[in-house]
Structure formats: structure tokens, C-alpha cells
Coordinates of C-alpha atoms and ligand atoms in Angstrom, one line a residue:
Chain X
X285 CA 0.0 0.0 0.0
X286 CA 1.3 3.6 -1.1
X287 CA 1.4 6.6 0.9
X288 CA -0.6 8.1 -1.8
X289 CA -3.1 5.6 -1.8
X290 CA -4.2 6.4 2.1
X291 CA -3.5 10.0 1.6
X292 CA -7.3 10.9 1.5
X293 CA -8.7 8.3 3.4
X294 CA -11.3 9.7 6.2
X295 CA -9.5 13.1 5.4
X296 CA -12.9 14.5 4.5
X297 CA -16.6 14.7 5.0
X298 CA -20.1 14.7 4.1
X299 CA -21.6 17.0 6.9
X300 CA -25.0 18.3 5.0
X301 CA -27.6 17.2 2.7
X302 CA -30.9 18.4 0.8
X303 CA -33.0 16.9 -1.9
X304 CA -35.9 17.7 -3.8
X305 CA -37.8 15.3 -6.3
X306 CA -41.0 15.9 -8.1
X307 CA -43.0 18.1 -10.1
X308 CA -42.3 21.7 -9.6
X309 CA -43.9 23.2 -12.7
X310 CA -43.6 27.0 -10.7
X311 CA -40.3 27.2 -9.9
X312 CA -37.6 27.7 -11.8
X313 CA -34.3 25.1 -11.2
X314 CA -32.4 28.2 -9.4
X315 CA -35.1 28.3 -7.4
X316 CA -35.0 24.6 -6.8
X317 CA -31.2 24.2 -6.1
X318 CA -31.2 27.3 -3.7
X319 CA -33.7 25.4 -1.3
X320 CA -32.0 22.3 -1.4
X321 CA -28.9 24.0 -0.5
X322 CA -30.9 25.7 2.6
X323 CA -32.0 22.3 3.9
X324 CA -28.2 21.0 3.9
X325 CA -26.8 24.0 5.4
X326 CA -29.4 23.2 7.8
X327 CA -28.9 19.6 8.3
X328 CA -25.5 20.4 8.8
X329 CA -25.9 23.4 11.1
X330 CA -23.5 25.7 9.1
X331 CA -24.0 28.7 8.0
X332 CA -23.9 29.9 4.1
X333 CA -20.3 32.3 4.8
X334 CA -19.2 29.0 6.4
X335 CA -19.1 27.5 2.7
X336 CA -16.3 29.1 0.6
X337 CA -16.6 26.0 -2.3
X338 CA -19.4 25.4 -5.0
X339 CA -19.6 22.7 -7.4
X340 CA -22.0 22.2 -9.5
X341 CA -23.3 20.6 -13.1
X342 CA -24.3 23.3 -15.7
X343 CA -28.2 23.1 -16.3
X344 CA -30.0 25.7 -17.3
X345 CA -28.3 28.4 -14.9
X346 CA -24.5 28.2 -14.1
X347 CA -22.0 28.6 -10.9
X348 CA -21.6 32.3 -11.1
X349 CA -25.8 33.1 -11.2
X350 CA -26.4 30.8 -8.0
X351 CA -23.6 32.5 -6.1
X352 CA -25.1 35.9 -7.2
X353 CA -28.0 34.4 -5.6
X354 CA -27.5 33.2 -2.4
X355 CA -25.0 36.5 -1.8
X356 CA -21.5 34.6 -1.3
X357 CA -18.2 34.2 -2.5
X358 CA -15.9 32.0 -3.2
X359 CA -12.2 30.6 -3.9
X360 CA -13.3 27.6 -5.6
X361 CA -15.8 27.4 -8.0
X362 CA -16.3 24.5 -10.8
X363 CA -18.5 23.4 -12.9
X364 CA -19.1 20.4 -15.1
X365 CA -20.5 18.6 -17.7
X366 CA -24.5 17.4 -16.6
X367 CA -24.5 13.5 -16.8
X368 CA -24.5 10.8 -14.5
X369 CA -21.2 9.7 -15.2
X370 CA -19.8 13.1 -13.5
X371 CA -21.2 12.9 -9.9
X372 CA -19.0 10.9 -8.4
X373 CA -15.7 13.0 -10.0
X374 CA -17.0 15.8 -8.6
X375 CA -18.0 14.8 -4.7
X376 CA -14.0 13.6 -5.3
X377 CA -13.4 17.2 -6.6
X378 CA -14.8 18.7 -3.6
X379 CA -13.0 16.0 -1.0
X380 CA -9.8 16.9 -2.9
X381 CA -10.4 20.4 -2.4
X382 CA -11.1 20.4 0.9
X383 CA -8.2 17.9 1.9
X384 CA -5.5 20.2 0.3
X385 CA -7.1 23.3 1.7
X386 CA -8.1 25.1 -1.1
X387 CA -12.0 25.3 0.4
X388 CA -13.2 24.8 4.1
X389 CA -16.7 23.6 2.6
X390 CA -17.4 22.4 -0.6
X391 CA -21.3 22.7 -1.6
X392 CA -22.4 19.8 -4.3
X393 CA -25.8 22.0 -5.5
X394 CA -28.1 21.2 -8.1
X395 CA -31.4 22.1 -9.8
X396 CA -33.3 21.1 -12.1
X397 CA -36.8 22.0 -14.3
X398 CA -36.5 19.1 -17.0
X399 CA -39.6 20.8 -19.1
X400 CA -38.1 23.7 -18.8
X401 CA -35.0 23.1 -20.8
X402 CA -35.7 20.1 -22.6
X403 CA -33.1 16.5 -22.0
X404 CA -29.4 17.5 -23.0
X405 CA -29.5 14.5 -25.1
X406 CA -31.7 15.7 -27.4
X407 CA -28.7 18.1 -28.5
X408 CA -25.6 15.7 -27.6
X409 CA -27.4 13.0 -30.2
X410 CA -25.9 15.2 -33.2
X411 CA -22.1 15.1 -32.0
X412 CA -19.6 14.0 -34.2
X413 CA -18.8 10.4 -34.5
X414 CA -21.9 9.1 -32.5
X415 CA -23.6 10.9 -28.8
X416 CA -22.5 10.2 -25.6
X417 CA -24.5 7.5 -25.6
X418 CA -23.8 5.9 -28.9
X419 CA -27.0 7.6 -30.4
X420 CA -26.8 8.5 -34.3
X421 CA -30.1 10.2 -34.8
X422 CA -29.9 9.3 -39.0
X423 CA -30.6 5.8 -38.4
X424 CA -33.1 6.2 -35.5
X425 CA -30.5 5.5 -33.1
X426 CA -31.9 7.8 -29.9
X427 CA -32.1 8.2 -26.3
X428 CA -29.5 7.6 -23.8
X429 CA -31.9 4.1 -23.3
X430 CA -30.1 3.3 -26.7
X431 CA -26.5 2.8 -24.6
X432 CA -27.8 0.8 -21.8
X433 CA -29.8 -1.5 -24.8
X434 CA -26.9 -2.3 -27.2
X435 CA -24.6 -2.8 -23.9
X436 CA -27.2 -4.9 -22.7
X437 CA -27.7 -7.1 -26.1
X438 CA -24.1 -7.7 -26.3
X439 CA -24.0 -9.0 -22.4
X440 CA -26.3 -11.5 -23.5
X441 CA -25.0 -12.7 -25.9
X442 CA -22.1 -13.5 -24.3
X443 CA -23.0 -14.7 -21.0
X444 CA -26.7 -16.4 -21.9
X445 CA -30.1 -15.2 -20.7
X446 CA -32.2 -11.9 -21.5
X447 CA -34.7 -9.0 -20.6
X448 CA -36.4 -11.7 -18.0
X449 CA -33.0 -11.2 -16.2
X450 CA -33.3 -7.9 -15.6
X451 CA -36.7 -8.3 -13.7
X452 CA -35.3 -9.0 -10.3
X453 CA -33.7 -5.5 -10.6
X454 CA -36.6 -3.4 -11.3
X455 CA -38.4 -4.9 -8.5
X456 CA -35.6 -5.2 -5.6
X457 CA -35.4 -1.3 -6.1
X458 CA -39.4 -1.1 -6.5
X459 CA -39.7 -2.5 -3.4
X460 CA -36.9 -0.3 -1.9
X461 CA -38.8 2.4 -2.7
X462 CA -41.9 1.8 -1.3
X463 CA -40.4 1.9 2.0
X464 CA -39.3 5.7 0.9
X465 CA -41.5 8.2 1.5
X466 CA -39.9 10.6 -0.8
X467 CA -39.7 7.9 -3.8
X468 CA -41.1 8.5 -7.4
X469 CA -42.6 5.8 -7.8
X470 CA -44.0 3.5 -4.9
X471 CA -46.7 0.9 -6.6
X472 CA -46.0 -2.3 -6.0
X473 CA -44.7 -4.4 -8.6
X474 CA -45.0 -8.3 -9.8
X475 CA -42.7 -9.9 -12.4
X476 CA -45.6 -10.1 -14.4
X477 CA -45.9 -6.2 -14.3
X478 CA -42.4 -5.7 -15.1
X479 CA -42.8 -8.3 -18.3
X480 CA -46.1 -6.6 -19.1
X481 CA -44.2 -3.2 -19.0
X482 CA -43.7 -2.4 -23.0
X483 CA -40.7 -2.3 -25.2
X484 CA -38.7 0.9 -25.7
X485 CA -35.9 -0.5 -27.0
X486 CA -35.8 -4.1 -27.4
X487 CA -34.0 -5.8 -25.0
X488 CA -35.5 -3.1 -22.8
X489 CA -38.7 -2.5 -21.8
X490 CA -40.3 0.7 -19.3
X491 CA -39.7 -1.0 -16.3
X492 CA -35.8 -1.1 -17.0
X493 CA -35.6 2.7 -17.4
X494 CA -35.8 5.5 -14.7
X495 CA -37.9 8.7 -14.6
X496 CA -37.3 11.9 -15.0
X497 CA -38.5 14.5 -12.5
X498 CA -37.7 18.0 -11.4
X499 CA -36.4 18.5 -8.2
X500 CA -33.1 19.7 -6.6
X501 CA -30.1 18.5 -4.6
X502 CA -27.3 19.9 -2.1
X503 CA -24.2 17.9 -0.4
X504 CA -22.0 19.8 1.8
X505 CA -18.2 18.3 2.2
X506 CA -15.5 19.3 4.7
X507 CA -12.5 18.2 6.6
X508 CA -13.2 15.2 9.1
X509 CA -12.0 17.6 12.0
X510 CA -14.8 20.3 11.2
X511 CA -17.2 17.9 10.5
X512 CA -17.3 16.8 14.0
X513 CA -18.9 20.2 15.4
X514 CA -21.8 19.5 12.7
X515 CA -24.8 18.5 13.3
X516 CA -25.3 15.5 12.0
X517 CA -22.9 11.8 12.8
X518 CA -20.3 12.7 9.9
X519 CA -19.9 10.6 6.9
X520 CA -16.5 9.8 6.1
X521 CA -14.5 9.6 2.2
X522 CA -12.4 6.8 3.2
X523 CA -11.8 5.9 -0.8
X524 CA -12.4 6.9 -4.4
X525 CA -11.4 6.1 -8.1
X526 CA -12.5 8.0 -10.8
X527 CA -14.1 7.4 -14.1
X528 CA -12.6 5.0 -16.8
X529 CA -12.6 6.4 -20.1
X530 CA -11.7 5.3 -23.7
X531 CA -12.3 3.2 -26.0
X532 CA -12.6 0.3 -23.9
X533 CA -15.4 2.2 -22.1
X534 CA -18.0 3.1 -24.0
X535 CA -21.1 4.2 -22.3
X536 CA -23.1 2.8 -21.0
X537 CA -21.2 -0.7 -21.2
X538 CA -18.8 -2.8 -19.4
X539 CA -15.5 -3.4 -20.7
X540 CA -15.2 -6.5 -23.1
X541 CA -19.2 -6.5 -24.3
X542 CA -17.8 -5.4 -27.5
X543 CA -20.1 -2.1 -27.9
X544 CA -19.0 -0.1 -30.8
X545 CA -15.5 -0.2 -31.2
X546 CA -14.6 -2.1 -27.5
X547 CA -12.5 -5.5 -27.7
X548 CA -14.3 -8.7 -26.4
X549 CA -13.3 -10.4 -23.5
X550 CA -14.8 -11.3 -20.3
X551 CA -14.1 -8.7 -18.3
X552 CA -12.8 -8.9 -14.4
X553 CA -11.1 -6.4 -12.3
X554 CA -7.2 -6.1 -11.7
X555 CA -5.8 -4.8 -8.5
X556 CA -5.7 -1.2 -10.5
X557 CA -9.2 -1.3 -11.3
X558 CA -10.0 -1.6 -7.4
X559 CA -7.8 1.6 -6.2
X560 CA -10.7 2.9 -4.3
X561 CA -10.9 0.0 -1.9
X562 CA -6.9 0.0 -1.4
X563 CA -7.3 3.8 -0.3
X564 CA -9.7 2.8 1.8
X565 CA -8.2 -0.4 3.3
X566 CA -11.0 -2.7 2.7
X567 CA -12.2 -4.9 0.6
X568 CA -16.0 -5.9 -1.4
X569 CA -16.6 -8.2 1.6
X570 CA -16.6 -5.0 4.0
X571 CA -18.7 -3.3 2.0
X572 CA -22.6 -3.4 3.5
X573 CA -24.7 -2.2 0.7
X574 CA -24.0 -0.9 -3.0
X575 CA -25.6 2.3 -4.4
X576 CA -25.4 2.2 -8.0
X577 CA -25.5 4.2 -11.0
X578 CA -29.1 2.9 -12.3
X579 CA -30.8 4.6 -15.1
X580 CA -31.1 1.5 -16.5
X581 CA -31.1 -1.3 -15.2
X582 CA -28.3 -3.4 -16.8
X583 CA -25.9 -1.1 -15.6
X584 CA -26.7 -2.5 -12.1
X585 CA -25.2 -6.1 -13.7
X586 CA -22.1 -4.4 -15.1
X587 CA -21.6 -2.3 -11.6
X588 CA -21.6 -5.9 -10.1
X589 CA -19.4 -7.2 -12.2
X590 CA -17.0 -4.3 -12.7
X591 CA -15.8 -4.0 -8.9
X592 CA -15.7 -8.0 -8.5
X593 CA -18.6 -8.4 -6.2
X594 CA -19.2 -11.8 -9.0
X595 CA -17.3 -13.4 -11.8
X596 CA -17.8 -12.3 -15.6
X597 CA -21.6 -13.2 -16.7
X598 CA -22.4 -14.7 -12.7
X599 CA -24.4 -11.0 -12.2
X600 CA -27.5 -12.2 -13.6
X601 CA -27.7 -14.8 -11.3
X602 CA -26.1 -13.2 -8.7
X603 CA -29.3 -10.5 -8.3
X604 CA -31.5 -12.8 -8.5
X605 CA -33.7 -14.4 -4.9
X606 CA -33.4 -11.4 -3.0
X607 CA -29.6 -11.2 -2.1
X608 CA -29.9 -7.2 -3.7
X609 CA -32.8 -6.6 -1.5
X610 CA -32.8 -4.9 2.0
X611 CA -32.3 -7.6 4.2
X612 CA -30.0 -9.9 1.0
X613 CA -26.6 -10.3 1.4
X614 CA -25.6 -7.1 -0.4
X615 CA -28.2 -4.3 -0.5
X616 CA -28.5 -2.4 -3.5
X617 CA -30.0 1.3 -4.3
X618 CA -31.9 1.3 -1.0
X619 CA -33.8 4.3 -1.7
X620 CA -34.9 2.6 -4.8
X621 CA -32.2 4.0 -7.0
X622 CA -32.9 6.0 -10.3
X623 CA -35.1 3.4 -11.2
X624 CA -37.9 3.8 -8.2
X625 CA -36.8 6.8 -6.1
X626 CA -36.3 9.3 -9.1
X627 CA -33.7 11.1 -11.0
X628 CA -32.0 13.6 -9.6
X629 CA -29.2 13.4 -12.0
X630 CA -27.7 10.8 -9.7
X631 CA -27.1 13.3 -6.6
X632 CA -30.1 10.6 -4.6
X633 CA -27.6 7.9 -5.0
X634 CA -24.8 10.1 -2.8
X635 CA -27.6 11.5 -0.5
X636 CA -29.1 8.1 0.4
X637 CA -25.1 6.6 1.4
X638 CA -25.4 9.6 3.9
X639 CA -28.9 8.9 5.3
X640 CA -28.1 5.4 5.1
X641 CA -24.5 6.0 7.2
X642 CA -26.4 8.5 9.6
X643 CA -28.7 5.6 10.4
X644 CA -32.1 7.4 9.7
X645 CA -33.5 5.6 7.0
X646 CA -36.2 4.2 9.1
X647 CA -38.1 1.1 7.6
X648 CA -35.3 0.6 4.7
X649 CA -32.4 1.0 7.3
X650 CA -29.6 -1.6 6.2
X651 CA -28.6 -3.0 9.8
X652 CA -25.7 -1.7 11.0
X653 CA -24.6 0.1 8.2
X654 CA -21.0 0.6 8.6
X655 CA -19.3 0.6 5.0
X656 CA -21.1 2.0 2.1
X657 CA -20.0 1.8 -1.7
X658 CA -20.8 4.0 -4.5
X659 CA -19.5 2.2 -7.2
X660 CA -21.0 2.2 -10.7
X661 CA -19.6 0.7 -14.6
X662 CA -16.9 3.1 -15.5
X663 CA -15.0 2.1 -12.3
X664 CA -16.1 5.7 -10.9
X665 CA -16.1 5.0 -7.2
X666 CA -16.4 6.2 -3.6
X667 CA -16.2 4.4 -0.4
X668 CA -17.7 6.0 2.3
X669 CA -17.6 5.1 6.1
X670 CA -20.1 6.2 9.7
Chain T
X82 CA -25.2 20.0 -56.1
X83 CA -22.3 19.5 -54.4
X84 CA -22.0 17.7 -51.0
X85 CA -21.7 20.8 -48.0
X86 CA -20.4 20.4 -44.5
X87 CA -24.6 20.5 -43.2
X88 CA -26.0 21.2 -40.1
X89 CA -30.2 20.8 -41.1
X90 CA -31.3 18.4 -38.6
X91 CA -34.7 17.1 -39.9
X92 CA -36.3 17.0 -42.6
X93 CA -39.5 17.9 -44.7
X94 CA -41.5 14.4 -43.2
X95 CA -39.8 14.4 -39.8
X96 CA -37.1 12.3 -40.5
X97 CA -33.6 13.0 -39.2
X98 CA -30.7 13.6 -41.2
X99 CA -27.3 13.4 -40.5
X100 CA -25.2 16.1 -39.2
X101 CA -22.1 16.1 -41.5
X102 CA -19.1 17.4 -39.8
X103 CA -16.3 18.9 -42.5
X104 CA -14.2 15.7 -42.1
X105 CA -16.8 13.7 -43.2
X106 CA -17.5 14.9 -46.5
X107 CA -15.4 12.2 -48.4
X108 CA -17.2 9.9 -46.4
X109 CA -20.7 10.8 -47.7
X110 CA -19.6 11.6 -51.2
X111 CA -18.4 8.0 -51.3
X112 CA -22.0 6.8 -50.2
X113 CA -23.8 8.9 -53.0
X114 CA -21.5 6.9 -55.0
X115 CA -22.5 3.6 -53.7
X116 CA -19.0 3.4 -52.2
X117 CA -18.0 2.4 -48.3
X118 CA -15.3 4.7 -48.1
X119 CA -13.1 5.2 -44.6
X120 CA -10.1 6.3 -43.2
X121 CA -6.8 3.8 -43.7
X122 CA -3.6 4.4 -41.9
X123 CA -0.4 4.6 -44.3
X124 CA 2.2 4.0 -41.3
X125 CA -0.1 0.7 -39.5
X126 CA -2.7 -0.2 -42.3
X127 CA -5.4 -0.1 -40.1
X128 CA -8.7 1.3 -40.3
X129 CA -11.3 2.9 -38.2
X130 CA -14.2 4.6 -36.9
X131 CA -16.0 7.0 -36.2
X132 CA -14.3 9.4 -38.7
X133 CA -11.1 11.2 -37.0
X134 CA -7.7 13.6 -37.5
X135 CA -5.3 10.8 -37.2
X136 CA -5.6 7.0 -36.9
X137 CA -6.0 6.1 -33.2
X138 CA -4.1 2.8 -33.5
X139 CA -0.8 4.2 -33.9
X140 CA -1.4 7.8 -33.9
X141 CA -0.6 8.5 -37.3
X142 CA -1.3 11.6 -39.3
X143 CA -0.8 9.8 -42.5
X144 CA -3.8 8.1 -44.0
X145 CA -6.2 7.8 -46.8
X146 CA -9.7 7.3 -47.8
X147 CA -9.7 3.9 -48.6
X148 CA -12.6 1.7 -50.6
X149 CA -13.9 -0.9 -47.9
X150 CA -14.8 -4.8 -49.1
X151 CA -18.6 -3.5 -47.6
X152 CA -18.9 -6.9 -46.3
X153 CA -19.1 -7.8 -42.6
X154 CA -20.7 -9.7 -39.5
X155 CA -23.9 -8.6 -37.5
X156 CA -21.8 -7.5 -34.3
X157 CA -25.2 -6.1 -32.3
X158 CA -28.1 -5.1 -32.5
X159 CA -31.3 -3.9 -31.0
X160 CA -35.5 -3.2 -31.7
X161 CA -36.3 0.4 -31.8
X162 CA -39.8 0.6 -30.2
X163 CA -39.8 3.8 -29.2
X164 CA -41.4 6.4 -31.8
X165 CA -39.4 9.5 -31.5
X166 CA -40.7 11.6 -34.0
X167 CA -44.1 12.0 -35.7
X168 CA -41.9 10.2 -38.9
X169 CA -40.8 7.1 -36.7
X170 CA -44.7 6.2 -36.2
X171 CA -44.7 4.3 -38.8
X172 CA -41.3 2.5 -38.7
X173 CA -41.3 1.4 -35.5
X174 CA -40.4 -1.2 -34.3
X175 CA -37.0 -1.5 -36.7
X176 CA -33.8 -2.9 -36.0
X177 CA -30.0 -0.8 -35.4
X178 CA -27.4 -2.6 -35.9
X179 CA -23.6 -2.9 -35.0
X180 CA -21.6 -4.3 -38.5
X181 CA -18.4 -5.4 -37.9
X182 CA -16.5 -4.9 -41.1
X183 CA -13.6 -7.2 -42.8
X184 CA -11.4 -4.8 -41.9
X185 CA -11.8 -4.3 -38.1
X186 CA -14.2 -1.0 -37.6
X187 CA -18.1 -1.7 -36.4
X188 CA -20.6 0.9 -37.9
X189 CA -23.9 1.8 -36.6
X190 CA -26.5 1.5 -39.1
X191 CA -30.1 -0.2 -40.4
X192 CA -30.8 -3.7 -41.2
X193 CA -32.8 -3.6 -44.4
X194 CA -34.1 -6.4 -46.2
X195 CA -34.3 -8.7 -43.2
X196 CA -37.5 -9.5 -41.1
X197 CA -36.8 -8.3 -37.1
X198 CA -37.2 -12.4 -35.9
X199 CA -34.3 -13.7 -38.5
X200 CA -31.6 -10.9 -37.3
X201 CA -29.0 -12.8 -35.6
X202 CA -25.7 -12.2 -34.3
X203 CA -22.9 -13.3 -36.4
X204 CA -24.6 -13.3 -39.1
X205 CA -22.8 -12.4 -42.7
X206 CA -24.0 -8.8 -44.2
X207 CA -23.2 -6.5 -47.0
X208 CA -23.3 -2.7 -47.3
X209 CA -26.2 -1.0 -48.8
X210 CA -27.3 2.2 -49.8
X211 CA -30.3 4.2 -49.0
X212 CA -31.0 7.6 -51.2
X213 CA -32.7 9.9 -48.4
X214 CA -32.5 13.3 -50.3
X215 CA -30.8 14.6 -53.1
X216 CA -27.6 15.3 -51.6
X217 CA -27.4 12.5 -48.9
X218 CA -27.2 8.9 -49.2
X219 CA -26.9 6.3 -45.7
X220 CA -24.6 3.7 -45.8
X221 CA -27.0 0.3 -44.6
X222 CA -26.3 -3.0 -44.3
X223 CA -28.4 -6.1 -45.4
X224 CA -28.0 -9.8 -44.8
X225 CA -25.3 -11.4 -47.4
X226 CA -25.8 -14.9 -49.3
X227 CA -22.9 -17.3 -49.1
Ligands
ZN962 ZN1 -1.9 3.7 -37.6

């Protein structure tokens, strides 16, 4: 183990949280975003000069509009591109701030009206040499849905089996999130309702998609030392790895499915493709429940199967008879993920590992929640501790 | 008229059209032409897509547009059900595939010529061309005898 490696590990803090999901047809996403960054000032018990960090995806206003707004500045501002794929490299951005001391507190915020400004990739579809999701619009190739369906043809192929496979997904999280108050959607749901649900893109059908929904989120990050006169238990970084990128990584695939112009192989982890649990001294087996990049949900499969947690083609099986579920031998998306709980451009995912590490999750409380991984396809990861 | 670098998205009936980047130009004259034309590297010999500066193999600056064999094996593909224009209403559902060419590069395209419940994986196919205006022409693939 490197000194580098542990350099970070429980350096750092989430203190503060606030989250917003549903239809808010009169506001506008500032709006939405400034509220959620009230409540987590709140839950943390700071106060908005205490923050002197902002990070944020662009959508539909930018960095320099929401500090005009809320009346403070800052030495580190940032801003990036608004997909999933970027959440977790920038919760790392604002650890790594905060641990070298460029920002006491780093606020995470985010709003969003989807009406309002249409999906982002309705314009990213016409980029050159296919959209960020593979989409080429000329041969009726659209939708960010079209990613998670070629990835998931190609899996398989390889590895046996089909849509049916994906039904123990959809309804783990289902279920998940009808012990969530706040969750999108909360009806129950029968394998016969998920194989009734209709194609979108064949091999997916509704059920194996998430909503989209207005709403708003905020995560406040500081040093472990201030984080200790919060409010709240703090939840410790104790690891991270970023996002995996290239040609072996096309979205929103696993490496070896052979999606556009990836090699084929069967795919398992190295030691390099597990830094995050190195940095935080642990490995899968410590890990207590999974929260998952889910907007579809054969990403779940490849999240399994990228950080180890089964062999190459063994995730199908592997989510099946309730060892996902709340109470299974590894919990996954226990709010009910993207999938159930809603779309908040990912932020949930982050916000429930706090709730969950806090221990106030109520009815879908993982037992003695001590070790929580955020770990999704591209190898982006962070491992957070209580 | 002459092939332009164009940027109209849609067109009269709904239907999109691609966006053709400056770059690509020799690309989609080739395909008026009934040609597979793409990028080949003079320093490795390799070709590739999508359409690029330099060959990402070897990182090359030398290449050429080279004439492709068109022929290839069904890499992928998936059933569009989804109607996302007014002009998709009465296509869906249709096939996209992933053709992996003779020489290495897979290409996102149509199936034409094949019913949706005989597409299979690994299955031989040949390029085809479908005239969608006066000026552009897709690249497709069908299934190949023998
Ligand atoms: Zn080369």
C-alpha cells in the first residue's frame, strides 16, 4: 500500500444534505437548487459564509448566477458537464479540495426543471462520431436508453439469458422504494408487471428505465475535523477512483461487451481497477450495501461485475432471490435508486449513502450500516464510512 | 449540387438527417456513389471509426480514404420501439445494428431487407445504400448470401 493511496482516506466529509424530487412546474431550477442548498446548510448546522466551495453541473443556470444568488463568494468554484457519469468526480473534486485546503466547505448543489429546458441529449445526439450514448439520430438511433440496450444485447450474448433477467432488478429497487416516502414511484410491482411493461428499445422494456423529474439536490463536504462540530454523525471519504474512459469504455457498457469499437473479452477487475478500496483499506466483503448508477437497469449487472462483487456473466444470477434486497446479502440502491426513487441526475444515489450511514432511513435501514459503496460501470467509485 | 459540410437536422416528413461534420465529407460523397469509403492508416494499415484527425491505432497523421470490401458480420443489434418523431410512427419497431466490417471498424447502421425475428448475431452482411435526399445517401447494411 502507497502513501498516496491512504492520503485521503477519512480526510474528509459529508456534513450536509438536501434533496428535492418531483413536479415543480412553478419554480424555476435556481429556485430549486437554492432550497436544497438551505435544507443541507441546515442539516448540517453551518451557516452559508461557512461554505467558501461550489460545485456544480451546468443546467439551465450556471455557478456564477447561483452565487449571485444566495449573496457569497468564493475561492473555488467548478462546474461540469451534466451527466450521470460526473457525480462521483465531482463529490471527489470537492474531497480533494477540501483535503489540500483550497475550500473549508465544498457545496455539491443542483437544480433542475427538466420541461423547462428540454433533456441534454436531445442536442448531444448530433455530436460528431456518434452521442454520448452511442445515439446517431440518422438511423433512429436515440435516447440515452439506446446505450444501456446495445450494452445490454451484447451481455447476452455473451453470457446467456435476456430481458427476464433484468426483472429481479426493477423490483428489488421497486420495493426499496416503497419503504421511501420521498420515492417516485412506490406501486408495488410483480414480475408479471415488469414483463407486461412495453418495449422501448428491445431488449428493454419501461420498467428497465428510470424517470425523469424536477427537483433539486445539495451535499455539503468538509475536513473530518470540522465535521465533528456538525450537526449530524459525519460521513466519512475513506476511498475513491475515478471514471474510466476510452475506447474500452463506451457508455453505457462494461468493458469486453464489444459495444462499438470495444474489444471482447470477459471482463474482471485487476488490483488497478479496485484503487478505491486500497485507499480505503477494505475490501468488497466489508462493504454493506451498493448504491449504484441505475438509469437502467443493466448497468446494475455491469456495476456488479466491474468491482468484482461476482465473476464475468455470474451478475445475472447473482441479483436474483433477494440477495440485492434490503435484508440480501448485499443491499442495493436502498432508496430505490434511479429506477424507483427518481432522478436527480444521480445526486439521490450520494444523499441516500449519507442517510443510510447516519442511520435514519427508518423502515429501509440496512442494519448496522458501517461501510457503504458507490460504485458504478466506469469504475467511478467512492467508499464511504459512519 | 455539391456535397456541404450541413448542419439541417430534420427533414420535410420528420425524418432525421445526419449532421455532416467537414471531415466527413469524403465519407458521404463515397455513399452517393454507392461506395464504403473510410479512413486507412499509411504507417499501420489499419482502419477505423468514427471518422477522425489521425488513426487512433498508432497515432498516425498519414492516412487515406480507402474503398472498404462492404462486407461484414452482425456485431449487435437492438428493436427500436420507441417512436421518437411523428416520422418514426410508422417505422417502429425497426432494427439498429452494429456491423463489424472485414477490416476491423463496427458501424452503426439499419438492417434492411431482413425481417426483425431472423436478425442474428454473427450473421454475414453486405453494405447497402439508402438515397434519403438529393444530396445525402446512408450507408445500410443487409443480410449477405454465401
Ligand atoms: Zn496507424
Amino acid at each position: 500500500m502507497t502513501e498516496t493511496a491512504q492520503a485521503l482516506r477519512d480526510k474528509t466529509a459529508i456534513v450536509g444534505v438536501g434533496l428535492k424530487m418531483g413536479k415543480y412546474s412553478d419554480n424555476t431550477a435556481l429556485e430549486l437548487a437554492v432550497q436544497c442548498y438551505q435544507e443541507a446548510l441546515d442539516d448540517a448546522g453551518l451557516e452559508r459564509g461557512d461554505v467558501d466551495g461550489i460545485i456544480q453541473l451546468a443546467y439551465g443556470y450556471d455557478y456564477d448566477r447561483f452565487l449571485e444568488a444566495v449573496g457569497t463568494d468564493v475561492r473555488y468554484a467548478y462546474q461540469g458537464w451534466s451527466h450521470g457519469r460526473f457525480i462521483a468526480p465531482m463529490l471527489q473534486h470537492a474531497a480533494m479540495a477540501v483535503a489540500t485546503g483550497m475550500a473549508k466547505a465544498v457545496a455539491i448543489v443542483h437544480g433542475r426543471r427538466r420541461k423547462a429546458y428540454g433533456q441534454t441529449a436531445d442536442a448531444e445526439m448530433w455530436r460528431q462520431g456518434l452521442g454520448p450514448h452511442g445515439e446517431s439520430p440518422a438511423y433512429g438511433a436515440m435516447g440515452p436508453v439506446f446505450g444501456a440496450a446495445i450494452a445490454a444485447q451484447r451481455y447476452f450474448h455473451m453470457y446467456g439469458g435476456g430481458n427476464e433477467d433484468l426483472a429481479p432488478i426493477a423490483m428489488a429497487f421497486r420495493k426499496h422504494a416503497r419503504l421511501n416516502p420521498n420515492a417516485m414511484r412506490r406501486d408495488p410491482m410483480t414480475r408479471e408487471d415488469y414483463l407486461n411493461s412495453r418495449w422501448i428499445i428491445e431488449p428493454l422494456r419501461l420498467f428497465d428505465c428510470c424517470q425523469n423529474n424536477d427537483g433539486g439536490a445539495c451535499i455539503i463536504i468538509t475536513s473530518a475535523e470540522r465535521a465533528k462540530d456538525c450537526k449530524k454523525p459525519p460521513v466519512y471519504i475513506s476511498g475513491m477512483q475515478g471514471v474510466h474512459a476510452g475506447r474500452q469504455f463506451h457508455n453505457l457498457t462494461l468493458p469486453g461487451l464489444g459495444v462499438a469499437q470495444q474489444e471482447v473479452y470477459k471482463y474482471k477487475p485487476t488490483r488497478e481497477d479496485l484503487y478505491a478500496y486500497q485507499m480505503a483499506g477494505i475490501t468488497h466483503k466489508d462493504v454493506d450495501a451498493l448504491i449504484t448508477y441505475d438509469a437502467f437497469s443493466p448497468l446494475v449487472l455491469f456495476g456488479l461485475e466491474r468491482f468484482g462483487f461476482c465473476g464475468p456473466g455470474e451478475a445475472r444470477e447473482f441479483v436474483k432471490n433477494g440477495r440485492i434486497e434490503l435484508g440480501g446479502e448485499l443491499p442495493i440502491n436502498t432508496s430505490g435508486g434511479l429506477l424507483s426513487e427518481g432522478h436527480m441526475i444521480g445526486w439521490n444515489l450520494f444523499i441516500e449513502v449519507a442517510r443510510q450511514l447516519r442511520h435514519e432511513c427508518g423502515e429501509r435501514q440496512v442494519k448496522d450500516a458501517e461501510i457503504i459503496q458507490f460504485g458504478s460501470f466506469l469504475g467511478e467509485s467512492v467508499i464511504f464510512r459512519r | 449540387m455539391s456535397l456541404q459540410a450541413q448542419s439541417k437536422m430534420i427533414d420535410e416528413q420528420g425524418r432525421y438527417l445526419p449532421f455532416i461534420y467537414p471531415e466527413e465529407i469524403p465519407f458521404w460523397e463515397a455513399t452517393r456513389q454507392r461506395q464504403l469509403k473510410l479512413q486507412r492508416c499509411s504507417d499501420c494499415h489499419k482502419v477505423w471509426y468514427p471518422i477522425g484527425s489521425n488513426c487512433p491505432h498508432c497515432f498516425s497523421m498519414n492516412w487515406e480514404w480507402a474503398v472498404m470490401s462492404g462486407r461484414g458480420v452482425l456485431h449487435n443489434y437492438v428493436v427500436m420501439h420507441k417512436a421518437w418523431t411523428k416520422w418514426f410512427e410508422s417505422r417502429v419497431p425497426y432494427a439498429i445494428v452494429q456491423v463489424e466490417l472485414e477490416e476491423g471498424a463496427r458501424l452503426t447502421t439499419n438492417l434492411l431487407d431482413c425481417k426483425l425475428a431472423d436478425i442474428k448475431i454473427g450473421m454475414p452482411v453486405e453494405a447497402c445504400y439508402e438515397d434519403i435526399s438529393p444530396e445525402i445517401t446512408l450507408l445500410q447494411f443487409r443480410p449477405r448470401k454465401g
